[in-house]
Structure formats: C-alpha cells, structure tokens
Short mmCIF file of N, CA and C in Angstrom, two decimals:
data_model
loop_
_atom_site.label_atom_id
_atom_site.label_comp_id
_atom_site.label_asym_id
_atom_site.label_seq_id
_atom_site.Cartn_x
_atom_site.Cartn_y
_atom_site.Cartn_z
N MET A 1 65.57 68.64 109.73
CA MET A 1 66.57 68.44 110.72
C MET A 1 67.93 68.73 110.12
N PHE A 2 68.66 69.54 110.80
CA PHE A 2 69.95 69.95 110.30
C PHE A 2 71.03 69.22 111.07
N PRO A 3 71.87 68.47 110.38
CA PRO A 3 72.96 67.78 111.07
C PRO A 3 73.90 68.78 111.72
N THR A 4 74.47 68.38 112.81
CA THR A 4 75.40 69.22 113.54
C THR A 4 76.80 68.64 113.41
N LYS A 5 77.76 69.49 113.18
CA LYS A 5 79.12 69.01 113.03
C LYS A 5 79.68 68.62 114.39
N SER A 6 80.16 67.41 114.50
CA SER A 6 80.72 66.91 115.74
C SER A 6 82.17 67.35 115.85
N VAL A 7 82.57 67.77 117.02
CA VAL A 7 83.92 68.26 117.24
C VAL A 7 84.92 67.11 117.22
N GLU A 8 84.53 65.96 117.73
CA GLU A 8 85.49 64.89 117.92
C GLU A 8 85.94 64.21 116.62
N ASN A 9 85.09 64.13 115.60
CA ASN A 9 85.52 63.42 114.41
C ASN A 9 85.20 64.16 113.12
N ASP A 10 84.85 65.41 113.19
CA ASP A 10 84.63 66.27 112.02
C ASP A 10 83.64 65.69 111.01
N ARG A 11 82.64 64.99 111.45
CA ARG A 11 81.59 64.54 110.53
C ARG A 11 80.26 65.03 111.06
N MET A 12 79.27 65.05 110.20
CA MET A 12 77.97 65.57 110.57
C MET A 12 77.20 64.53 111.39
N VAL A 13 76.64 64.96 112.51
CA VAL A 13 75.85 64.08 113.36
C VAL A 13 74.44 64.65 113.43
N ASP A 14 73.48 63.87 113.05
CA ASP A 14 72.08 64.28 113.12
C ASP A 14 71.49 63.70 114.41
N TYR A 15 71.55 64.50 115.48
CA TYR A 15 71.09 64.02 116.78
C TYR A 15 69.60 63.75 116.79
N ALA A 16 68.83 64.47 116.01
CA ALA A 16 67.38 64.23 115.96
C ALA A 16 67.12 62.84 115.40
N ARG A 17 67.83 62.47 114.37
CA ARG A 17 67.65 61.13 113.78
C ARG A 17 68.13 60.04 114.73
N LYS A 18 69.26 60.31 115.39
CA LYS A 18 69.77 59.33 116.36
C LYS A 18 68.78 59.14 117.51
N MET A 19 68.20 60.25 117.99
CA MET A 19 67.23 60.14 119.08
C MET A 19 65.99 59.39 118.61
N SER A 20 65.56 59.64 117.40
CA SER A 20 64.40 58.94 116.86
C SER A 20 64.65 57.43 116.82
N SER A 21 65.85 57.04 116.46
CA SER A 21 66.19 55.60 116.44
C SER A 21 66.19 55.03 117.85
N HIS A 22 66.74 55.78 118.80
CA HIS A 22 66.75 55.31 120.19
C HIS A 22 65.32 55.20 120.73
N VAL A 23 64.49 56.18 120.41
CA VAL A 23 63.10 56.17 120.88
C VAL A 23 62.36 54.96 120.31
N ALA A 24 62.55 54.68 119.03
CA ALA A 24 61.88 53.54 118.41
C ALA A 24 62.32 52.23 119.05
N ALA A 25 63.62 52.07 119.27
CA ALA A 25 64.13 50.85 119.89
C ALA A 25 63.64 50.72 121.33
N ALA A 26 63.64 51.82 122.06
CA ALA A 26 63.18 51.79 123.46
C ALA A 26 61.69 51.45 123.53
N LEU A 27 60.91 51.96 122.59
CA LEU A 27 59.48 51.66 122.58
C LEU A 27 59.23 50.19 122.29
N VAL A 28 59.97 49.62 121.37
CA VAL A 28 59.82 48.19 121.07
C VAL A 28 60.20 47.36 122.29
N LEU A 29 61.33 47.69 122.90
CA LEU A 29 61.76 46.96 124.10
C LEU A 29 60.74 47.10 125.22
N PHE A 30 60.23 48.30 125.42
CA PHE A 30 59.22 48.55 126.45
C PHE A 30 57.98 47.69 126.21
N ALA A 31 57.50 47.65 124.98
CA ALA A 31 56.29 46.87 124.66
C ALA A 31 56.53 45.37 124.85
N VAL A 32 57.67 44.89 124.39
CA VAL A 32 57.97 43.46 124.53
C VAL A 32 58.09 43.07 126.00
N LEU A 33 58.78 43.89 126.79
CA LEU A 33 58.91 43.59 128.22
C LEU A 33 57.56 43.67 128.93
N GLN A 34 56.73 44.63 128.55
CA GLN A 34 55.38 44.73 129.14
C GLN A 34 54.62 43.43 128.92
N ILE A 35 54.60 42.99 127.69
CA ILE A 35 53.85 41.78 127.33
C ILE A 35 54.43 40.56 128.03
N ALA A 36 55.77 40.45 128.06
CA ALA A 36 56.41 39.30 128.69
C ALA A 36 56.14 39.24 130.19
N VAL A 37 56.24 40.37 130.85
CA VAL A 37 56.03 40.39 132.31
C VAL A 37 54.59 40.06 132.64
N VAL A 38 53.65 40.63 131.93
CA VAL A 38 52.24 40.35 132.21
C VAL A 38 51.91 38.90 131.88
N ALA A 39 52.48 38.36 130.81
CA ALA A 39 52.24 36.96 130.46
C ALA A 39 52.80 36.03 131.54
N LYS A 40 53.97 36.34 132.06
CA LYS A 40 54.58 35.51 133.10
C LYS A 40 53.83 35.59 134.42
N THR A 41 53.21 36.71 134.70
CA THR A 41 52.48 36.85 135.96
C THR A 41 51.04 36.36 135.83
N GLY A 42 50.67 35.86 134.67
CA GLY A 42 49.31 35.36 134.48
C GLY A 42 48.30 36.48 134.56
N GLY A 43 48.59 37.54 133.85
CA GLY A 43 47.79 38.76 133.92
C GLY A 43 46.34 38.59 133.52
N SER A 44 45.50 39.36 134.17
CA SER A 44 44.08 39.36 133.89
C SER A 44 43.78 40.29 132.72
N LEU A 45 42.53 40.34 132.35
CA LEU A 45 42.11 41.23 131.28
C LEU A 45 42.40 42.69 131.65
N LEU A 46 42.24 43.02 132.92
CA LEU A 46 42.52 44.38 133.38
C LEU A 46 44.00 44.72 133.21
N MET A 47 44.88 43.76 133.48
CA MET A 47 46.31 44.01 133.29
C MET A 47 46.65 44.17 131.81
N HIS A 48 45.97 43.42 130.95
CA HIS A 48 46.21 43.58 129.52
C HIS A 48 45.75 44.97 129.04
N PHE A 49 44.67 45.45 129.60
CA PHE A 49 44.22 46.80 129.28
C PHE A 49 45.24 47.82 129.80
N GLY A 50 45.82 47.52 130.95
CA GLY A 50 46.87 48.37 131.50
C GLY A 50 48.10 48.44 130.60
N ILE A 51 48.42 47.32 129.95
CA ILE A 51 49.51 47.31 128.98
C ILE A 51 49.21 48.31 127.86
N PHE A 52 48.00 48.23 127.36
CA PHE A 52 47.57 49.13 126.29
C PHE A 52 47.76 50.59 126.70
N LEU A 53 47.34 50.92 127.91
CA LEU A 53 47.48 52.30 128.40
C LEU A 53 48.94 52.68 128.63
N ALA A 54 49.73 51.75 129.16
CA ALA A 54 51.14 52.05 129.44
C ALA A 54 51.92 52.29 128.14
N ILE A 55 51.68 51.45 127.14
CA ILE A 55 52.37 51.63 125.87
C ILE A 55 51.93 52.93 125.20
N GLY A 56 50.65 53.24 125.30
CA GLY A 56 50.16 54.51 124.76
C GLY A 56 50.80 55.70 125.45
N GLY A 57 50.89 55.65 126.77
CA GLY A 57 51.53 56.73 127.51
C GLY A 57 53.01 56.86 127.18
N PHE A 58 53.68 55.74 127.06
CA PHE A 58 55.10 55.76 126.70
C PHE A 58 55.28 56.35 125.30
N SER A 59 54.38 56.00 124.39
CA SER A 59 54.45 56.52 123.02
C SER A 59 54.28 58.03 122.99
N ILE A 60 53.36 58.54 123.78
CA ILE A 60 53.14 59.99 123.83
C ILE A 60 54.38 60.70 124.38
N ALA A 61 54.95 60.16 125.44
CA ALA A 61 56.16 60.75 126.01
C ALA A 61 57.33 60.66 125.03
N ALA A 62 57.44 59.54 124.34
CA ALA A 62 58.52 59.36 123.38
C ALA A 62 58.38 60.33 122.21
N ARG A 63 57.16 60.56 121.77
CA ARG A 63 56.93 61.50 120.67
C ARG A 63 57.31 62.92 121.10
N GLY A 64 57.05 63.25 122.35
CA GLY A 64 57.48 64.55 122.87
C GLY A 64 58.99 64.70 122.85
N LEU A 65 59.68 63.62 123.19
CA LEU A 65 61.14 63.64 123.16
C LEU A 65 61.65 63.79 121.72
N GLU A 66 61.01 63.13 120.78
CA GLU A 66 61.38 63.28 119.37
C GLU A 66 61.16 64.71 118.88
N ARG A 67 60.04 65.30 119.27
CA ARG A 67 59.77 66.69 118.88
C ARG A 67 60.82 67.63 119.46
N ARG A 68 61.19 67.39 120.69
CA ARG A 68 62.21 68.22 121.32
C ARG A 68 63.50 68.16 120.53
N TRP A 69 63.90 66.97 120.10
CA TRP A 69 65.15 66.84 119.36
C TRP A 69 65.03 67.35 117.94
N SER A 70 63.86 67.29 117.39
CA SER A 70 63.66 67.91 116.08
C SER A 70 63.84 69.42 116.20
N TYR A 71 63.31 69.99 117.26
CA TYR A 71 63.45 71.42 117.53
C TYR A 71 64.92 71.77 117.80
N LEU A 72 65.59 71.00 118.66
CA LEU A 72 66.99 71.29 119.00
C LEU A 72 67.88 71.18 117.77
N GLY A 73 67.55 70.27 116.85
CA GLY A 73 68.34 70.11 115.64
C GLY A 73 68.28 71.33 114.74
N ARG A 74 67.21 72.10 114.85
CA ARG A 74 67.07 73.30 114.02
C ARG A 74 67.68 74.53 114.68
N GLN A 75 68.03 74.43 115.93
CA GLN A 75 68.59 75.58 116.66
C GLN A 75 70.09 75.67 116.41
N ASN A 76 70.63 76.82 116.67
CA ASN A 76 72.06 77.05 116.51
C ASN A 76 72.74 76.78 117.85
N ILE A 77 72.89 75.51 118.16
CA ILE A 77 73.49 75.08 119.42
C ILE A 77 74.80 74.36 119.09
N GLY A 78 75.78 74.58 119.90
CA GLY A 78 77.08 73.95 119.67
C GLY A 78 77.02 72.44 119.75
N ALA A 79 77.92 71.80 119.03
CA ALA A 79 77.94 70.34 118.96
C ALA A 79 78.21 69.71 120.33
N ASP A 80 79.07 70.32 121.11
CA ASP A 80 79.38 69.76 122.43
C ASP A 80 78.16 69.80 123.34
N ARG A 81 77.43 70.90 123.30
CA ARG A 81 76.23 71.04 124.13
C ARG A 81 75.14 70.07 123.68
N LEU A 82 74.97 69.92 122.37
CA LEU A 82 73.98 68.97 121.84
C LEU A 82 74.33 67.55 122.25
N LYS A 83 75.61 67.22 122.16
CA LYS A 83 76.04 65.87 122.53
C LYS A 83 75.76 65.60 124.00
N ALA A 84 76.04 66.57 124.86
CA ALA A 84 75.79 66.41 126.29
C ALA A 84 74.29 66.25 126.57
N GLN A 85 73.46 67.06 125.91
CA GLN A 85 72.01 66.94 126.10
C GLN A 85 71.50 65.61 125.57
N PHE A 86 72.05 65.17 124.46
CA PHE A 86 71.67 63.88 123.88
C PHE A 86 71.95 62.75 124.86
N GLN A 87 73.16 62.74 125.39
CA GLN A 87 73.53 61.68 126.34
C GLN A 87 72.70 61.77 127.62
N ALA A 88 72.38 62.99 128.04
CA ALA A 88 71.55 63.15 129.24
C ALA A 88 70.13 62.66 129.01
N ASP A 89 69.61 62.79 127.80
CA ASP A 89 68.25 62.32 127.50
C ASP A 89 68.18 60.81 127.31
N LEU A 90 69.29 60.18 126.98
CA LEU A 90 69.28 58.73 126.78
C LEU A 90 69.06 57.97 128.09
N LEU A 91 69.62 58.47 129.18
CA LEU A 91 69.52 57.75 130.46
C LEU A 91 68.07 57.58 130.91
N PRO A 92 67.26 58.64 131.00
CA PRO A 92 65.87 58.41 131.42
C PRO A 92 65.05 57.62 130.40
N LEU A 93 65.36 57.78 129.12
CA LEU A 93 64.64 57.02 128.10
C LEU A 93 64.84 55.53 128.28
N TRP A 94 66.07 55.10 128.36
CA TRP A 94 66.35 53.68 128.48
C TRP A 94 66.03 53.15 129.89
N SER A 95 66.18 53.98 130.90
CA SER A 95 65.81 53.55 132.25
C SER A 95 64.31 53.27 132.33
N ALA A 96 63.52 54.15 131.77
CA ALA A 96 62.06 53.95 131.79
C ALA A 96 61.66 52.72 130.99
N SER A 97 62.29 52.51 129.86
CA SER A 97 61.89 51.37 129.03
C SER A 97 62.33 50.04 129.64
N LEU A 98 63.37 50.05 130.46
CA LEU A 98 63.83 48.81 131.09
C LEU A 98 63.19 48.53 132.45
N VAL A 99 62.88 49.57 133.20
CA VAL A 99 62.39 49.39 134.58
C VAL A 99 60.86 49.36 134.66
N ALA A 100 60.19 50.23 133.93
CA ALA A 100 58.73 50.37 134.05
C ALA A 100 57.96 49.07 133.83
N PRO A 101 58.33 48.22 132.89
CA PRO A 101 57.54 46.99 132.72
C PRO A 101 57.51 46.10 133.96
N PHE A 102 58.54 46.16 134.77
CA PHE A 102 58.60 45.31 135.95
C PHE A 102 57.74 45.83 137.10
N LEU A 103 57.16 47.00 136.93
CA LEU A 103 56.23 47.51 137.94
C LEU A 103 54.92 46.71 137.94
N TRP A 104 54.71 45.89 136.91
CA TRP A 104 53.51 45.04 136.88
C TRP A 104 53.60 43.90 137.90
N ILE A 105 54.79 43.52 138.32
CA ILE A 105 54.94 42.40 139.24
C ILE A 105 54.24 42.69 140.57
N PRO A 106 54.48 43.85 141.23
CA PRO A 106 53.74 44.10 142.46
C PRO A 106 52.23 44.24 142.23
N VAL A 107 51.84 44.74 141.06
CA VAL A 107 50.41 44.85 140.75
C VAL A 107 49.80 43.46 140.66
N ALA A 108 50.51 42.54 140.02
CA ALA A 108 50.00 41.17 139.90
C ALA A 108 49.91 40.49 141.26
N VAL A 109 50.93 40.70 142.09
CA VAL A 109 50.92 40.10 143.45
C VAL A 109 49.77 40.67 144.26
N ALA A 110 49.59 41.98 144.22
CA ALA A 110 48.48 42.59 144.97
C ALA A 110 47.14 42.11 144.43
N GLY A 111 47.01 41.98 143.12
CA GLY A 111 45.77 41.50 142.53
C GLY A 111 45.44 40.08 142.98
N ARG A 112 46.45 39.25 143.05
CA ARG A 112 46.22 37.87 143.51
C ARG A 112 45.83 37.83 144.98
N LEU A 113 46.45 38.67 145.79
CA LEU A 113 46.11 38.69 147.20
C LEU A 113 44.69 39.21 147.43
N LEU A 114 44.31 40.21 146.66
CA LEU A 114 42.99 40.80 146.85
C LEU A 114 41.86 39.98 146.25
N PHE A 115 42.11 39.35 145.13
CA PHE A 115 41.03 38.69 144.41
C PHE A 115 41.10 37.17 144.39
N SER A 116 42.00 36.57 145.13
CA SER A 116 42.10 35.11 145.15
C SER A 116 41.41 34.51 146.34
#
C-alpha cells in the first residue's frame, strides 16, 4: 500500500490502512449489536445461527471493501479524489453496521407470532 500525499496538510495518508481500521471497528460493532439485539429479543437457536450467517456475510463484504482500497492505494489517483471516495465508502459501511443488527427485531416479533 502506497501512502498518498494529502493536499490539505502535506502529510502522507494511507487510505487503505485507514479503511482497514474502519472496517475492523465496524465489524466489531456489527457483531456486538447483533448479539445484543438477539439476546434482548430472546432469540431462538435459529436466530443465533442467523447471527453466524450475518456476521460471515458482513465479513465477506468488508474484505471486499478492504481489497478495493488496497487496489486504489496502488493506483495513481489524486489525493482529493481518493479522499472523496474514502468518505463516500464510509457512509454505507457504518450505516450497515449500525442499522442491520436491528433488522432482527421484526424477525423476532414475526417468529413469536408464528410459533407462540
């Protein structure tokens, strides 16, 4: 990964490394929220298996994002463009890690209605 010189403060910024840190933090937050939401809803064994699948899917998507930034870091792209792409990629990453775990709540409600 080749650091890119930032226009605003004349220091080297390694966007691939920064994205990797964001991906790791988002994955931890995603996993913790998944577990907390399912635990609060009194999740069944099937919901716990769903957690396993959801975290696995998030990990695969996150690894793809890391690969993309590893690739972009090796390209000859201007610092301003890299910064804009970096900021644009942060929004869906953090949105998914904060919102997706709460999708278990309607699943838990539907499960209770169907199987209670």
